[in-house]
Coordinates of C-alpha atoms and ligand atoms in Angstrom, one line a residue:
P1259 CA -337.4 101.9 8.2
G1260 CA -340.0 100.8 10.4
W1261 CA -340.8 98.0 12.8
F1262 CA -341.4 94.0 12.5
S1263 CA -344.3 92.8 14.5
E1264 CA -344.2 89.1 15.5
I1265 CA -348.2 88.7 15.4
S1266 CA -349.2 85.0 15.4
T1267 CA -352.5 83.0 16.3
M1268 CA -350.2 81.1 18.8
W1269 CA -349.8 84.1 21.1
P1270 CA -352.9 86.0 20.6
G1271 CA -353.5 89.6 21.5
E1272 CA -349.6 90.0 22.0
A1273 CA -346.8 90.9 19.5
H1274 CA -343.1 91.5 20.3
S1275 CA -341.8 94.2 18.0
L1276 CA -338.1 95.4 16.8
K1277 CA -337.0 98.2 15.1
V1278 CA -335.6 97.3 11.4
E1279 CA -332.8 98.9 9.9
K1280 CA -332.6 97.1 6.6
I1281 CA -334.2 94.1 5.0
L1282 CA -331.4 91.8 3.8
F1283 CA -333.3 88.9 2.5
Q1284 CA -336.7 87.4 1.7
G1285 CA -337.6 84.4 0.0
K1286 CA -340.2 81.6 0.0
S1287 CA -338.6 77.9 0.1
D1288 CA -340.6 74.9 -0.4
Y1289 CA -341.9 74.8 3.2
Q1290 CA -341.9 78.5 4.4
D1291 CA -341.5 82.2 4.0
V1292 CA -337.8 83.2 4.8
M1293 CA -336.5 86.6 5.8
V1294 CA -333.7 88.2 7.3
F1295 CA -333.4 91.8 8.5
Q1296 CA -331.0 94.0 10.5
S1297 CA -332.5 95.2 13.5
A1298 CA -331.6 98.5 15.2
T1299 CA -330.6 96.9 18.7
Y1300 CA -330.8 93.2 18.4
G1301 CA -328.3 92.5 15.4
K1302 CA -329.6 90.5 12.4
V1303 CA -332.8 88.5 12.9
L1304 CA -334.1 85.5 11.2
V1305 CA -337.7 85.1 10.4
L1306 CA -339.5 82.1 9.3
D1307 CA -343.3 82.1 8.4
G1308 CA -343.3 85.2 10.5
V1309 CA -341.8 83.9 13.7
I1310 CA -338.5 85.0 14.9
Q1311 CA -335.9 82.1 15.0
L1312 CA -333.2 83.8 16.3
T1313 CA -331.3 87.2 16.7
E1314 CA -327.6 87.8 16.8
R1315 CA -327.8 89.5 20.4
D1316 CA -329.7 86.5 22.5
E1317 CA -329.4 83.7 20.1
C1318 CA -326.8 82.3 22.9
A1319 CA -329.4 81.6 25.5
Y1320 CA -331.2 79.4 23.5
Q1321 CA -328.5 77.2 21.6
E1322 CA -326.6 76.8 24.6
M1323 CA -329.1 75.7 27.0
I1324 CA -331.0 73.2 24.4
T1325 CA -327.4 71.8 23.8
H1326 CA -325.8 71.8 27.3
L1327 CA -328.7 70.8 29.5
P1328 CA -328.7 67.1 27.9
L1329 CA -325.1 66.7 26.9
C1330 CA -323.9 67.9 30.3
S1331 CA -326.2 65.5 32.0
I1332 CA -324.3 62.3 30.6
S1333 CA -321.0 61.3 30.4
N1334 CA -318.9 60.9 27.3
P1335 CA -321.7 61.8 24.7
K1336 CA -320.0 60.2 21.1
K1337 CA -323.0 60.5 18.6
V1338 CA -325.7 63.2 18.7
L1339 CA -328.5 63.8 16.4
V1340 CA -329.8 67.4 15.6
I1341 CA -333.3 67.6 14.4
G1342 CA -334.1 70.9 12.8
G1343 CA -331.7 73.7 14.0
G1344 CA -330.5 74.6 10.3
D1345 CA -329.0 77.8 11.3
G1346 CA -326.0 75.8 12.6
G1347 CA -326.1 77.3 16.1
V1348 CA -326.8 74.0 18.0
L1349 CA -324.0 72.3 16.1
R1350 CA -321.9 74.8 17.2
E1351 CA -322.4 74.3 20.7
V1352 CA -322.3 70.5 20.5
A1353 CA -318.8 70.8 18.9
R1354 CA -317.6 72.0 22.3
H1355 CA -317.9 68.5 23.8
S1356 CA -314.7 66.9 23.1
S1357 CA -316.0 63.3 23.7
V1358 CA -318.5 63.8 20.5
E1359 CA -317.0 61.8 17.5
H1360 CA -319.6 62.3 15.2
I1361 CA -322.8 65.0 14.6
D1362 CA -325.7 64.1 12.5
I1363 CA -327.9 67.1 11.6
C1364 CA -331.4 66.6 9.6
E1365 CA -333.0 69.8 8.7
I1366 CA -336.0 70.0 6.0
D1367 CA -335.4 73.4 4.7
K1368 CA -332.1 73.9 2.7
M1369 CA -332.8 77.6 2.4
V1370 CA -332.4 78.0 6.2
V1371 CA -329.0 76.5 5.7
D1372 CA -328.1 78.6 2.9
V1373 CA -329.3 81.8 4.3
S1374 CA -327.9 81.3 8.0
K1375 CA -324.3 80.2 6.2
E1376 CA -324.5 83.9 4.3
H1377 CA -326.1 86.1 6.9
F1378 CA -325.2 84.3 10.2
P1379 CA -321.4 83.0 10.0
D1380 CA -321.1 83.1 14.1
V1381 CA -323.8 80.7 14.1
A1382 CA -323.4 78.6 11.3
V1383 CA -319.7 78.2 12.3
G1384 CA -321.0 74.6 13.5
Y1385 CA -321.1 73.4 10.0
E1386 CA -317.1 73.7 9.7
D1387 CA -316.9 71.1 12.0
P1388 CA -315.5 67.7 10.3
R1389 CA -317.5 65.6 12.6
V1390 CA -321.0 67.2 11.1
T1391 CA -322.8 65.3 8.4
L1392 CA -326.1 67.3 7.1
H1393 CA -328.9 65.5 6.0
V1394 CA -331.7 67.8 3.8
G1395 CA -334.9 66.3 4.5
D1396 CA -337.8 65.5 7.2
G1397 CA -336.7 64.3 10.6
V1398 CA -339.7 62.1 11.2
A1399 CA -338.4 59.8 8.2
F1400 CA -334.8 60.3 9.3
L1401 CA -335.8 58.8 12.7
K1402 CA -337.9 56.1 11.1
A1403 CA -334.7 54.7 9.1
A1404 CA -332.2 55.3 12.1
Q1405 CA -330.9 52.3 13.6
E1406 CA -332.0 51.2 16.9
G1407 CA -329.9 52.5 19.9
S1408 CA -327.4 54.5 17.7
Y1409 CA -327.5 57.8 19.3
D1410 CA -326.5 59.1 22.9
A1411 CA -328.3 62.3 22.6
V1412 CA -330.9 63.9 20.1
I1413 CA -331.8 67.3 20.1
V1414 CA -334.9 68.5 18.6
D1415 CA -334.6 72.1 17.5
S1416 CA -337.9 72.6 16.0
S1417 CA -339.9 75.8 15.2
D1418 CA -343.4 75.8 16.4
P1419 CA -346.6 73.2 16.1
I1420 CA -348.0 75.4 13.2
G1421 CA -346.2 74.6 10.2
P1422 CA -343.2 72.1 9.1
A1423 CA -342.3 71.0 13.0
Q1424 CA -346.0 70.2 13.6
E1425 CA -345.3 66.4 13.8
L1426 CA -342.3 67.1 15.9
F1427 CA -344.4 67.6 19.0
E1428 CA -346.5 64.1 18.3
K1429 CA -346.1 60.6 20.1
P1430 CA -345.2 58.9 17.2
F1431 CA -342.3 61.1 16.8
F1432 CA -341.1 60.6 20.6
E1433 CA -341.4 56.6 20.2
S1434 CA -338.9 57.2 16.9
V1435 CA -336.6 59.2 19.1
A1436 CA -336.6 56.7 22.0
K1437 CA -335.9 53.8 19.5
A1438 CA -332.9 55.6 18.0
L1439 CA -331.5 56.4 21.6
R1440 CA -329.1 53.8 23.4
P1441 CA -330.2 53.0 26.9
G1442 CA -329.9 56.1 29.3
G1443 CA -329.6 58.4 26.2
V1444 CA -331.1 61.6 26.3
M1445 CA -333.6 63.9 24.3
C1446 CA -334.3 67.3 24.4
T1447 CA -336.7 69.2 22.5
Q1448 CA -337.8 72.8 22.1
A1449 CA -341.2 73.0 24.7
E1450 CA -342.6 76.1 24.1
S1451 CA -343.5 78.8 27.0
I1452 CA -345.3 78.1 30.3
W1453 CA -346.7 81.6 29.9
L1454 CA -348.5 81.1 26.5
H1455 CA -348.9 77.4 26.2
M1456 CA -349.2 75.2 29.5
H1457 CA -351.8 73.4 27.4
I1458 CA -349.4 72.3 24.6
I1459 CA -346.9 71.5 27.2
E1460 CA -349.1 69.2 29.2
G1461 CA -349.7 67.2 26.3
I1462 CA -345.9 66.9 25.4
V1463 CA -345.2 66.1 29.2
E1464 CA -348.1 63.3 28.9
N1465 CA -346.8 61.8 25.5
C1466 CA -343.1 61.9 27.2
R1467 CA -344.1 60.4 30.3
Q1468 CA -345.7 57.4 28.4
V1469 CA -342.7 57.0 25.8
F1470 CA -339.2 57.7 27.9
K1471 CA -339.1 55.2 30.9
G1472 CA -336.1 57.2 32.2
S1473 CA -336.4 60.6 33.6
V1474 CA -338.6 63.3 32.3
N1475 CA -338.0 66.7 33.3
Y1476 CA -339.0 70.5 31.8
A1477 CA -336.7 73.4 32.2
W1478 CA -337.0 76.8 30.9
T1479 CA -334.8 80.2 30.0
T1480 CA -335.0 83.5 29.3
V1481 CA -335.0 84.5 25.6
P1482 CA -336.0 88.5 25.2
T1483 CA -337.1 87.9 21.5
Y1484 CA -339.1 84.9 22.1
P1485 CA -342.9 85.6 22.9
S1486 CA -343.5 86.0 26.6
G1487 CA -339.3 86.4 27.0
V1488 CA -338.9 82.6 27.9
I1489 CA -338.7 79.3 26.1
G1490 CA -338.8 75.7 27.6
F1491 CA -337.3 72.7 27.1
M1492 CA -338.1 69.2 27.6
L1493 CA -335.5 66.7 28.9
C1494 CA -336.1 63.1 28.7
S1495 CA -333.8 59.7 29.1
T1496 CA -334.7 56.1 28.1
E1497 CA -334.7 53.2 30.5
G1498 CA -331.2 52.4 31.3
P1499 CA -328.4 53.7 33.3
K1500 CA -330.0 56.7 35.5
V1501 CA -329.7 60.3 34.2
D1502 CA -330.1 63.2 36.9
F1503 CA -330.7 66.4 34.5
K1504 CA -330.7 68.7 37.5
N1505 CA -327.1 68.0 38.3
P1506 CA -324.7 68.5 35.3
I1507 CA -321.9 65.5 35.7
N1508 CA -320.1 66.5 32.4
P1509 CA -318.5 70.3 32.2
I1510 CA -318.0 71.3 28.7
D1511 CA -314.3 71.2 27.3
V1512 CA -314.3 74.6 25.8
K1513 CA -310.6 74.5 25.2
E1514 CA -309.1 73.2 22.2
N1515 CA -312.2 71.0 21.1
Q1516 CA -314.1 73.6 18.8
H1517 CA -313.8 75.7 15.4
K1518 CA -311.1 78.3 15.8
S1519 CA -314.1 81.2 15.0
T1520 CA -316.4 79.7 17.9
V1521 CA -317.5 82.8 20.2
P1522 CA -316.9 81.8 24.0
L1523 CA -319.8 80.3 25.8
K1524 CA -322.0 83.5 26.8
F1525 CA -325.0 82.0 28.8
Y1526 CA -324.4 78.7 29.8
N1527 CA -323.1 77.6 33.0
Q1528 CA -323.5 75.1 35.8
E1529 CA -325.8 77.4 38.3
I1530 CA -328.0 78.4 35.5
H1531 CA -328.3 74.6 34.5
A1532 CA -329.7 73.7 37.8
A1533 CA -331.9 76.5 38.3
A1534 CA -333.1 75.9 34.8
F1535 CA -335.4 73.4 36.4
C1536 CA -337.1 75.6 39.0
L1537 CA -340.3 76.2 37.8
P1538 CA -343.2 78.7 39.2
S1539 CA -346.1 76.9 41.1
F1540 CA -348.7 77.3 38.3
A1541 CA -345.9 75.4 35.9
K1542 CA -345.0 73.0 38.6
K1543 CA -348.7 71.7 39.2
V1544 CA -349.1 70.9 36.1
I1545 CA -346.0 69.1 35.1
E1546 CA -345.3 67.3 37.8
S1547 CA -348.6 66.0 38.3
K1548 CA -348.8 64.2 35.1
Ligands
GXQ995 N1 -332.1 77.5 16.5 C1 -333.2 78.3 16.7 C2 -334.4 77.9 16.4 C3 -335.2 78.3 17.4 N2 -336.5 77.6 17.5 C4 -337.6 78.7 18.0 C5 -337.8 78.3 19.4 C6 -338.9 79.1 19.7 C7 -340.1 79.7 18.8 N3 -341.0 80.6 19.2 C8 -341.3 80.8 20.5 C9 -342.7 80.6 20.4 C10 -343.1 80.8 22.2 N4 -343.0 79.7 23.0 C11 -339.6 80.0 17.5 C12 -338.6 78.7 16.8

């Protein structure tokens, strides 16, 4: 009954709105306000501190791209760490890779996990994979404690730099990720919008170029329900075996190796992988000059 508008100081003067059919959950965790509503045209919607995290209709774009851009760029990923991603969508996507043997996930807010399992079963299906271990806690502390060189890939599926995820956009965190990765290991982080946050992106790229001595590339994709309709990703690799993010070398094994109730890929494919790294001139100028 009415409309939800995503108003935030992070995107001044604009607000994406969705028609609300019914509010399904409202709560306050130790970290943020959590809400789920049934929208008129995008399925169910997860909102944290007034910011849209995912909708049933378009979550495939973000979860598939943030996962397969890194994992399809290296051969035989075995050990993967997800920071954030409490809704389970990234886990669902990592599980499609048959070479993966172990998936750690560190999510700070248990309420996000529980709410996703209750209201977004096709997203939280990722938790049903036996290779998954959930750690409820701060990703910064988890990485500080992680053994050096223990992961092939780290995916940072965070909210925005205002709130609990603030530290996940800073240099010390990137340094701890690089330490936890093997030589030639890869990181993929949520990296905002080129339409809204070129300044934030500039800072992230600068930090990543200082910390990651392999490849550092920015990719982007379309997600209708994120502000400006696009979201970016920072793809980085540590010193060691060369990683060419722009040419996927490891096609996903979508046959047997996923949970029976996992939905098929809806968004990611080889061509859109390569296209994701093509940037408009105003963004290319800033990102490739750092
Ligand atoms: N697993 C889904 C979590 C999604 N992370 C989101 C990425 C986008 C963000 N707002 C977009 C802000 C404008 N770039 C909210 C969290």
